[in-house]
Tab-separated table of C-alpha atoms in Angstrom:
chain	number	residue	atom	x	y	z
A	1	LEU	CA	77.484	70.427	56.906
A	2	THR	CA	80.379	71.085	54.557
A	3	ARG	CA	82.924	70.970	57.368
A	4	SER	CA	83.835	68.550	60.117
A	5	VAL	CA	82.203	69.315	63.458
A	6	ASP	CA	85.603	70.041	64.978
A	7	SER	CA	86.665	72.608	62.368
A	8	HIS	CA	86.200	76.379	62.397
A	9	LEU	CA	83.367	77.760	60.279
A	10	ASP	CA	83.012	81.208	58.776
A	11	PHE	CA	79.536	81.388	57.243
A	12	ASP	CA	79.478	83.394	54.006
A	13	LEU	CA	75.964	84.786	53.600
A	14	ASP	CA	76.763	86.244	50.184
A	15	LEU	CA	77.881	82.822	48.951
A	16	ALA	CA	74.724	81.220	50.338
A	17	LYS	CA	72.645	83.650	48.240
A	18	LYS	CA	74.569	83.086	44.997
A	19	GLN	CA	72.930	81.124	42.233
A	20	SER	CA	76.128	79.767	40.750
A	21	ASP	CA	78.426	76.779	40.970
A	22	GLU	CA	80.260	78.552	43.812
A	23	ASN	CA	77.249	77.846	46.050
A	24	PRO	CA	77.364	74.098	46.768
A	25	VAL	CA	73.633	73.799	47.521
A	26	TYR	CA	72.639	75.554	44.323
A	27	TYR	CA	75.180	73.531	42.319
A	28	VAL	CA	73.819	70.197	43.532
A	29	GLN	CA	70.165	71.201	43.274
A	30	TYR	CA	70.820	72.458	39.743
A	31	ALA	CA	72.215	69.048	38.777
A	32	HIS	CA	68.989	67.412	39.978
A	33	ALA	CA	66.823	69.967	38.150
A	34	ARG	CA	68.877	69.515	34.980
A	35	ILE	CA	68.294	65.762	35.064
A	36	CYS	CA	64.564	66.308	35.526
A	37	SER	CA	64.691	68.579	32.474
A	38	ILE	CA	66.358	65.816	30.442
A	39	GLU	CA	63.610	63.413	31.510
A	40	ARG	CA	60.900	65.905	30.501
A	41	MET	CA	62.624	66.462	27.144
A	42	ALA	CA	62.778	62.717	26.537
A	43	ASP	CA	59.051	62.445	27.199
A	44	GLU	CA	58.257	65.428	24.945
A	45	ARG	CA	60.336	63.994	22.106
A	46	GLY	CA	58.771	60.555	22.428
A	47	PHE	CA	61.885	58.673	23.494
A	48	THR	CA	61.251	55.210	24.870
A	49	PHE	CA	63.897	53.336	26.753
A	50	GLY	CA	64.295	49.632	27.146
A	51	GLU	CA	66.636	47.839	29.488
A	52	PRO	CA	69.866	49.840	29.288
A	53	ASP	CA	72.998	48.104	28.037
A	54	LEU	CA	75.541	49.719	30.346
A	55	SER	CA	78.425	48.097	28.449
A	56	LEU	CA	77.909	50.850	25.864
A	57	LEU	CA	79.058	53.436	28.407
A	58	THR	CA	82.758	53.746	27.658
A	59	ALA	CA	83.383	57.508	27.422
A	60	PRO	CA	85.626	58.857	30.188
A	61	ASP	CA	82.906	61.056	31.690
A	62	GLU	CA	80.451	58.144	31.712
A	63	ILE	CA	82.966	55.997	33.554
A	64	VAL	CA	83.714	58.711	36.119
A	65	LEU	CA	79.996	59.179	36.804
A	66	MET	CA	79.481	55.419	37.181
A	67	LYS	CA	82.420	55.198	39.596
A	68	VAL	CA	81.065	58.022	41.750
A	69	ILE	CA	77.670	56.299	41.893
A	70	ALA	CA	79.271	52.921	42.659
A	71	GLU	CA	81.300	54.382	45.545
A	72	TYR	CA	78.190	55.755	47.240
A	73	PRO	CA	77.343	52.776	49.510
A	74	HIS	CA	80.925	52.533	50.754
A	75	GLU	CA	81.197	56.293	51.357
A	76	LEU	CA	77.832	56.362	53.122
A	77	ARG	CA	78.939	53.587	55.482
A	78	LEU	CA	82.125	55.522	56.248
A	79	ALA	CA	80.179	58.724	56.914
A	80	VAL	CA	77.810	56.924	59.283
A	81	ALA	CA	80.577	55.021	61.078
A	82	ALA	CA	82.596	58.202	61.590
A	83	ARG	CA	79.500	60.291	62.401
A	84	ALA	CA	80.754	62.668	59.776
A	85	PRO	CA	77.857	64.288	57.883
A	86	HIS	CA	80.329	66.520	56.050
A	87	ARG	CA	81.295	63.414	54.061
A	88	LEU	CA	77.753	63.405	52.637
A	89	THR	CA	78.174	66.929	51.346
A	90	THR	CA	81.454	65.958	49.715
A	91	MET	CA	79.801	62.928	48.095
A	92	VAL	CA	76.864	64.873	46.730
A	93	ARG	CA	79.107	67.646	45.405
A	94	ASP	CA	81.338	65.036	43.696
A	95	LEU	CA	78.258	63.444	42.164
A	96	ALA	CA	76.981	66.784	40.875
A	97	THR	CA	80.403	67.595	39.431
A	98	ALA	CA	80.638	64.216	37.711
A	99	PHE	CA	77.139	64.652	36.307
A	100	HIS	CA	77.800	68.180	35.010
A	101	HIS	CA	80.981	66.985	33.245
A	102	PHE	CA	79.104	64.026	31.784
A	103	TYR	CA	76.274	66.258	30.589
A	104	THR	CA	78.693	68.703	28.961
A	105	ASN	CA	80.555	65.991	27.057
A	106	CYS	CA	77.969	63.275	26.343
A	107	LYS	CA	74.762	63.749	24.386
A	108	VAL	CA	72.080	61.918	26.336
A	109	LEU	CA	69.186	62.012	23.866
A	110	ASP	CA	70.341	61.010	20.394
A	111	PRO	CA	67.634	59.595	18.099
A	112	GLU	CA	70.337	58.152	15.841
A	113	GLN	CA	71.815	56.093	18.705
A	114	PRO	CA	68.807	54.754	20.647
A	115	GLU	CA	70.762	52.039	22.489
A	116	LEU	CA	73.388	54.506	23.690
A	117	SER	CA	70.647	56.983	24.630
A	118	SER	CA	68.962	54.276	26.673
A	119	ALA	CA	72.213	53.433	28.460
A	120	ARG	CA	72.940	57.092	29.150
A	121	MET	CA	69.401	57.666	30.348
A	122	GLY	CA	69.793	54.770	32.781
A	123	LEU	CA	72.926	56.436	34.120
A	124	VAL	CA	71.175	59.802	34.329
A	125	ARG	CA	68.251	58.305	36.230
A	126	ALA	CA	70.600	56.616	38.697
A	127	ALA	CA	72.349	59.948	39.265
A	128	ARG	CA	69.009	61.710	39.785
A	129	GLN	CA	67.864	59.172	42.365
A	130	LEU	CA	71.129	59.375	44.249
A	131	LEU	CA	71.115	63.191	44.177
A	132	ALA	CA	67.535	63.209	45.488
A	133	ASN	CA	68.411	60.731	48.246
A	134	GLU	CA	71.447	62.693	49.374
A	135	LEU	CA	69.658	66.032	49.272
A	136	HIS	CA	66.866	64.519	51.352
A	137	MET	CA	69.361	63.155	53.912
A	138	LEU	CA	70.864	66.622	54.195
A	139	GLY	CA	67.436	68.186	54.726
A	140	LEU	CA	67.422	69.942	51.363
A	141	ALA	CA	64.882	70.034	48.546
A	142	ALA	CA	65.498	68.233	45.258
A	143	PRO	CA	63.834	70.692	42.853
A	144	GLU	CA	62.624	69.547	39.460
A	145	ARG	CA	62.925	73.054	37.981
A	146	MET	CA	65.168	76.006	38.749
């Protein structure tokens, strides 16, 4: 599904077995599992989240992740209209990449900034739901642990 139906495909079995960011399935599933881990950690540490104030999300990686999420409905319509499932794989890979960059650069659970943590957790949960939806559409599992 990573290529258009009219393009040539050389299947790389070694790549399909790799558990690294080179393997697109692993990379996306890992993003979902990582988010589930953040949610478990929040529960274990007793974090409670109110209604997130998304106006607090101003860091570049937060904005990129929000833009990728916001583009999803439009991109999905284009993929359906063009009967191009490879667009879904591009979308989900872009989402995973945006999430991984966000996670690397933005501390999600910060007891000293509960409002920002709540906003970031709202963003994380939106990313998790979208990753799960896309993985499901592609016939793949959305693991909670890896």
